[in-house]
Amino acid sequence: MISAIFGGMPLLLLAASFYWAFKRRPGRRPPGTLSLSALLACFAVAFSAYQPSVRALADSAVALDFPRLVSNSATLSAAASVSALLVYLNYSAADARRRVRQRVRLLALAVAIMAAAFAITPSSLVWSAVEQRGGLRTLPTSLHVYSVAYIAYLGYAVYDCLTQTWRRSKASTRTSQRIGLRMTALGCLFALTYAAYKTFNTVAALFDWEVLPDGSRCTSLVTPVDCGFTVTAPAVSVLLITIGLTLPAVLWPVTQFLRRRWERKTAADLLPLWHDLTEVSPSVVLKTIGGSAESDLVLHRRVVEVCDGILDLDAHRSRAVEQLAADAVAHRGQSGTETGAAIVEAAILAAAIEAARAGARPQADPAPQATGESVRAGSLRAEALWLRSVSQQYMANDIVRAAVAAQRRTAFEAA
């Protein structure tokens, strides 16, 4: 299980890192792109260092526990990359670069201290060698200095990420980005749990406390018990942070595709009503500028033209037709529903269009406009949904056809 997780994950992370670094984009690369690429690459290195075969090879070829130094350094670099990415999201480019440089200098200092402390520690006194002799309480001072540098920067970076992530999530208007950032914040909490464990473990070792039993190499994500803190917590943190930061970018094209599909379908559903309205009121058709066929512009234009066409027929809105349609809707038990309101409005419009075609005289007391306009005001989607419902009833409802027939009889009798 450990081999599968820590063997396959680096490949996925590296692929994602290369994608963000070398993806072709129109214009300049967005700020923070390289930070995200570095984040994924650092996580890939951190994960690979936990892979048993890689760890065993490095232990024998370089130095015992060298993969731990690599993994810890990559973890700190990943934390710094997350922080840098969020800085670019929260601040202007110039201010973000200045803040990122400060964080990189602190990262370099922490990694240098860790590397120096590891280098001066004899191989017989590193973590794995001490574990084999019975416990971590006999670690040398140099490794305690290593732990202090590691924990201090990790805690600083994770807290920095947590506060910036939460700040950004509250200001975000995109649902996918808000969810992704809050997932990242949850990952930061797992990372803080890991940092808190490391802090507690270091203090316990200094005072010769034995709270959690010293464990050998992890055989699963939760055994021995300390593996839940040293392996599972950072692993879950990495997954949540990676998914949280990449989720908005992955979902954005999907949501845009779904939005455009909905806009095209809604514009097509409005077409029958739009066609008849513009036939009797051609003046409501807006002048075409540039011939844009973008789905949002097409829908926006069609909604405006349908609304203008409805207003243009205001004088032909029959109260008799309104009452006839309302009675039929009530008979079917649809009074007070949005569908019932759409049927009544469609019937009034169908009769008004028929009256305009026949050149009938205006109504002395026209029927009022449909209710709910103030609720839909300012919302293209809400207005489009209402008009689509009206258009669908306009084309298919027998109450609407009955209203048109009644209008034709009235026009015939008046003639």
XYZ file of C-alpha atoms in Angstrom:
415
model
C 0.000 0.000 0.000
C 2.802 2.404 0.959
C 4.685 1.554 -2.241
C 1.599 2.087 -4.394
C 0.783 5.479 -2.874
C 4.296 6.878 -2.678
C 5.331 5.322 -5.973
C 2.501 6.475 -8.221
C 1.796 9.869 -6.712
C 5.156 11.475 -7.709
C 4.506 10.634 -11.364
C 1.105 12.323 -11.281
C 2.493 15.351 -9.471
C 5.422 15.715 -11.866
C 3.081 15.468 -14.847
C 0.926 18.216 -13.348
C 4.024 20.312 -12.623
C 5.265 20.089 -16.220
C 1.777 20.884 -17.483
C 1.634 24.131 -15.527
C 5.225 25.096 -16.368
C 5.112 24.467 -20.112
C 1.435 24.896 -21.000
C 1.006 27.223 -23.986
C -0.910 30.345 -23.063
C -1.933 33.415 -25.012
C 0.030 36.411 -23.782
C 2.156 36.477 -20.636
C 2.248 33.704 -18.076
C -0.139 34.510 -15.180
C 1.546 35.470 -11.868
C 1.967 32.498 -9.566
C 2.094 29.897 -12.350
C 5.692 28.918 -11.594
C 4.884 28.829 -7.871
C 2.191 26.245 -8.550
C 4.545 24.269 -10.781
C 7.238 24.359 -8.076
C 4.682 23.290 -5.474
C 3.741 20.187 -7.452
C 7.369 19.327 -8.192
C 8.340 19.671 -4.515
C 5.456 17.476 -3.453
C 6.587 14.917 -6.035
C 10.093 14.869 -4.532
C 8.696 14.638 -1.003
C 6.476 11.701 -1.947
C 9.217 9.860 -3.842
C 11.540 10.068 -0.845
C 9.015 7.989 1.117
C 8.972 5.268 -1.552
C 10.630 2.231 0.118
C 12.834 1.234 -2.826
C 14.062 4.802 -3.396
C 14.680 5.218 0.318
C 16.625 1.974 0.574
C 18.756 2.875 -2.477
C 19.587 6.349 -1.138
C 20.369 4.973 2.326
C 22.942 2.588 0.882
C 24.382 4.795 -1.876
C 24.495 8.238 -0.217
C 23.960 8.278 3.529
C 21.592 6.706 5.996
C 18.405 8.808 6.273
C 19.470 11.133 3.448
C 15.984 10.679 1.887
C 14.539 12.196 5.058
C 16.597 15.339 4.540
C 15.486 15.474 0.890
C 11.846 14.881 1.782
C 11.840 17.433 4.599
C 13.540 20.049 2.402
C 11.045 19.371 -0.382
C 8.173 19.647 2.089
C 9.397 23.059 3.246
C 9.872 24.136 -0.369
C 6.342 22.984 -1.167
C 4.998 24.953 1.799
C 6.882 28.007 0.558
C 5.480 27.474 -2.944
C 1.918 27.313 -1.613
C 2.546 30.506 0.323
C 4.033 32.192 -2.748
C 1.083 31.171 -4.920
C -1.379 32.627 -2.421
C 0.683 35.791 -2.101
C 0.373 36.303 -5.857
C -3.388 35.834 -5.548
C -3.754 38.304 -2.670
C -1.331 41.091 -3.595
C -0.190 43.100 -6.586
C 2.662 41.645 -8.668
C 5.338 44.011 -7.300
C 4.267 43.596 -3.679
C 3.939 39.827 -4.150
C 7.502 39.515 -5.487
C 8.853 41.382 -2.463
C 6.944 39.175 -0.042
C 7.968 35.998 -1.868
C 11.647 36.979 -1.694
C 11.345 37.280 2.089
C 9.854 33.797 2.321
C 12.504 32.307 0.031
C 15.287 33.774 2.190
C 13.749 32.195 5.302
C 13.385 28.896 3.413
C 17.044 28.952 2.356
C 18.101 29.632 5.962
C 16.001 26.752 7.334
C 17.224 24.258 4.704
C 20.857 25.358 5.235
C 20.553 24.764 8.996
C 18.974 21.370 8.408
C 21.636 20.344 5.889
C 24.461 21.471 8.197
C 22.953 19.691 11.198
C 22.510 16.496 9.179
C 26.047 16.722 7.751
C 27.736 16.962 11.177
C 25.711 14.083 12.642
C 27.563 10.749 12.524
C 25.734 8.052 10.596
C 25.558 5.965 13.772
C 23.443 8.655 15.443
C 20.868 9.478 12.727
C 17.189 8.619 13.173
C 17.129 5.099 11.714
C 20.277 4.009 13.558
C 18.923 5.295 16.867
C 15.536 3.637 16.264
C 17.251 0.288 15.800
C 18.944 0.683 19.194
C 15.749 1.388 21.066
C 14.411 4.912 20.823
C 14.617 8.491 19.638
C 15.318 9.912 23.092
C 19.058 9.537 22.515
C 19.189 11.713 19.393
C 22.167 14.104 19.362
C 21.777 17.862 19.791
C 22.484 18.444 16.089
C 19.304 16.605 15.106
C 17.295 18.549 17.649
C 18.591 21.714 15.967
C 17.543 20.145 12.648
C 14.024 19.531 14.013
C 13.721 23.047 15.420
C 14.650 24.623 12.046
C 12.288 22.302 10.208
C 9.345 22.785 12.560
C 9.816 26.544 12.866
C 9.704 27.191 9.135
C 6.993 24.601 8.491
C 4.759 26.090 11.184
C 5.365 29.604 9.869
C 4.670 28.621 6.248
C 1.586 26.541 7.032
C 0.069 29.240 9.231
C 0.857 31.785 6.519
C -0.877 29.558 3.954
C -3.870 28.981 6.211
C -4.508 32.672 6.868
C -3.985 33.690 3.228
C -6.133 30.824 1.943
C -9.011 31.708 4.236
C -8.689 35.391 3.354
C -8.778 34.635 -0.344
C -11.678 32.159 -0.059
C -13.886 34.795 1.580
C -13.188 37.246 -1.247
C -13.602 34.733 -4.077
C -16.723 34.956 -6.229
C -16.192 31.638 -8.039
C -17.690 28.617 -6.300
C -14.999 26.215 -7.540
C -12.238 28.539 -6.334
C -13.911 29.019 -2.961
C -14.263 25.249 -2.473
C -10.687 24.631 -3.624
C -9.245 27.249 -1.277
C -11.180 25.901 1.684
C -9.981 22.407 0.838
C -6.454 23.855 0.848
C -7.149 25.371 4.266
C -8.197 21.918 5.504
C -4.929 20.534 4.145
C -3.091 23.248 6.080
C -4.805 22.047 9.268
C -3.439 18.529 8.655
C -0.012 20.062 8.095
C -0.315 21.984 11.370
C -1.215 18.691 13.077
C 1.995 17.222 11.685
C 3.992 20.261 12.827
C 2.405 20.105 16.287
C 3.348 16.425 16.560
C 6.923 17.161 15.539
C 7.098 19.955 18.107
C 5.687 17.730 20.840
C 8.025 14.904 19.872
C 11.070 17.157 20.007
C 10.133 18.582 23.417
C 9.396 15.088 24.748
C 12.806 13.867 23.567
C 14.577 16.792 25.242
C 12.920 15.974 28.589
C 13.209 12.203 28.146
C 9.446 11.653 27.999
C 7.988 8.583 26.337
C 4.380 9.257 25.391
C 4.132 7.560 21.999
C 6.144 4.380 21.524
C 9.105 4.643 19.178
C 8.224 3.002 15.909
C 10.251 1.317 13.218
C 9.636 1.950 9.550
C 5.955 2.386 8.712
C 4.165 -0.759 7.584
C 0.891 1.052 6.798
C -0.554 4.548 6.967
C -1.397 4.145 10.666
C 0.977 1.514 12.031
C 2.996 2.019 14.153
C 0.840 4.698 15.776
C 3.271 7.549 15.142
C 2.986 6.905 11.390
C -0.452 8.502 11.526
C 1.320 11.766 12.364
C 4.610 11.394 10.493
C 3.273 9.878 7.252
C -0.523 10.022 7.009
C -1.004 13.622 8.181
C 1.524 15.114 5.729
C 0.300 12.811 2.949
C -3.329 13.876 3.450
C -2.156 17.477 3.688
C -0.329 17.184 0.364
C -3.359 15.628 -1.325
C -5.814 18.207 -0.017
C -3.565 21.156 -0.832
C -2.769 19.829 -4.309
C -6.415 19.086 -5.107
C -7.569 22.348 -3.563
C -5.188 24.488 -5.597
C -5.725 22.638 -8.878
C -9.483 22.058 -8.539
C -10.506 25.559 -9.718
C -8.275 25.279 -12.781
C -9.665 21.839 -13.614
C -13.300 22.779 -13.018
C -13.138 26.149 -14.775
C -13.178 24.745 -18.350
C -15.904 22.279 -17.327
C -18.096 24.992 -15.820
C -17.504 27.224 -18.836
C -18.520 24.409 -21.181
C -21.690 23.772 -19.161
C -22.461 27.488 -19.038
C -22.080 27.909 -22.786
C -24.187 24.812 -23.447
C -26.946 26.162 -21.175
C -26.778 29.557 -22.893
C -27.068 28.003 -26.359
C -29.970 25.756 -25.321
C -31.805 28.600 -23.585
C -31.356 30.888 -26.594
C -32.734 28.094 -28.822
C -35.714 27.599 -26.489
C -36.493 31.328 -26.733
C -36.362 31.291 -30.522
C -40.082 30.471 -31.251
C -41.365 33.264 -28.998
C -38.637 35.629 -30.225
C -39.522 34.894 -33.855
C -43.217 35.735 -33.439
C -42.558 38.804 -31.288
C -40.042 40.277 -33.709
C -42.342 39.489 -36.614
C -45.057 41.801 -35.253
C -42.567 44.241 -33.659
C -39.479 44.286 -35.907
C -38.269 47.516 -34.309
C -37.194 45.657 -31.164
C -34.415 43.814 -33.029
C -31.099 45.324 -31.975
C -28.570 46.461 -34.506
C -25.849 43.858 -35.095
C -22.362 45.137 -34.296
C -19.374 42.987 -35.180
C -21.433 39.844 -35.792
C -20.383 38.219 -32.483
C -21.694 34.686 -32.010
C -20.594 34.253 -28.388
C -23.281 32.282 -26.564
C -23.595 34.745 -23.675
C -24.014 37.699 -26.035
C -26.541 35.835 -28.185
C -28.612 34.931 -25.124
C -28.355 38.418 -23.633
C -29.459 39.983 -26.906
C -32.351 37.545 -27.323
C -33.589 38.157 -23.762
C -33.507 41.932 -24.301
C -35.351 41.665 -27.607
C -38.027 39.348 -26.180
C -38.555 41.688 -23.209
C -38.826 44.689 -25.538
C -41.237 42.772 -27.774
C -43.436 41.936 -24.783
C -43.504 45.601 -23.752
C -44.301 46.626 -27.319
C -47.446 44.455 -27.213
C -48.622 45.917 -23.912
C -51.709 47.551 -25.508
C -52.933 44.174 -26.853
C -52.795 42.270 -23.541
C -56.345 41.019 -23.024
C -57.883 40.729 -19.568
C -60.426 38.277 -20.967
C -57.653 35.972 -22.160
C -55.895 36.371 -18.830
C -59.020 35.290 -16.969
C -59.650 32.379 -19.354
C -56.073 31.101 -18.923
C -56.106 31.644 -15.150
C -59.339 29.633 -14.813
C -57.912 26.787 -16.890
C -54.700 26.792 -14.839
C -56.714 26.753 -11.593
C -58.790 23.840 -12.906
C -55.553 21.874 -13.380
C -54.333 22.741 -9.865
C -51.399 24.819 -11.071
C -52.413 28.159 -9.593
C -49.643 29.853 -7.637
C -46.881 27.870 -9.359
C -44.232 29.196 -11.708
C -45.490 26.861 -14.428
C -49.027 28.171 -13.992
C -47.814 31.771 -14.186
C -45.825 30.944 -17.340
C -48.933 29.381 -18.950
C -51.024 32.480 -18.227
C -48.320 34.811 -19.546
C -47.816 32.659 -22.663
C -51.568 32.693 -23.336
C -51.727 36.485 -23.000
C -48.724 36.910 -25.309
C -50.060 34.450 -27.895
C -53.384 36.313 -27.999
C -51.605 39.666 -28.138
C -49.438 38.530 -31.049
C -52.532 37.287 -32.869
C -54.271 40.614 -32.225
C -51.266 42.571 -33.511
C -51.133 40.443 -36.650
C -54.834 41.055 -37.298
C -54.483 44.790 -36.702
C -56.969 44.741 -33.818
C -57.667 47.849 -31.817
C -55.763 48.297 -28.522
C -57.406 47.066 -25.327
C -59.195 49.736 -23.289
C -57.927 48.104 -20.083
C -54.849 45.981 -20.913
C -53.855 43.081 -18.670
C -50.886 43.871 -16.417
C -47.403 42.530 -16.949
C -46.521 39.255 -15.258
C -45.504 39.505 -11.609
C -41.979 38.844 -10.357
C -40.171 41.327 -12.590
C -38.620 43.113 -9.615
C -37.243 39.812 -8.283
C -35.620 38.993 -11.629
C -34.298 42.530 -12.189
C -30.563 42.575 -12.794
C -30.267 38.813 -13.213
C -29.893 37.679 -16.811
C -30.109 34.037 -15.770
C -33.338 34.515 -13.802
C -34.949 36.484 -16.638
C -33.811 33.940 -19.205
C -35.210 31.054 -17.153
C -38.574 32.802 -16.845
C -38.777 33.650 -20.535
C -37.704 30.123 -21.476
C -40.565 28.717 -19.403
C -42.972 31.127 -21.091
C -41.631 30.219 -24.534
C -41.981 26.490 -23.854
C -45.607 26.929 -22.802
C -46.167 29.239 -25.772
C -45.217 26.457 -28.158
C -46.784 23.397 -26.547
C -49.618 24.188 -24.130
C -53.244 23.591 -25.134
C -54.420 26.443 -22.888
C -52.321 28.791 -25.005
C -53.815 27.359 -28.198
C -57.287 27.859 -26.738
C -56.435 31.501 -25.985
C -55.326 32.049 -29.591
C -58.547 30.467 -30.860
C -60.593 32.716 -28.571
C -58.735 35.779 -29.857
C -59.421 34.768 -33.455
C -63.145 34.380 -32.703
C -63.179 37.800 -31.068
C -61.450 39.343 -34.086
C -63.868 37.597 -36.443
C -66.913 38.780 -34.500
C -65.539 42.337 -34.381
C -65.090 42.284 -38.147
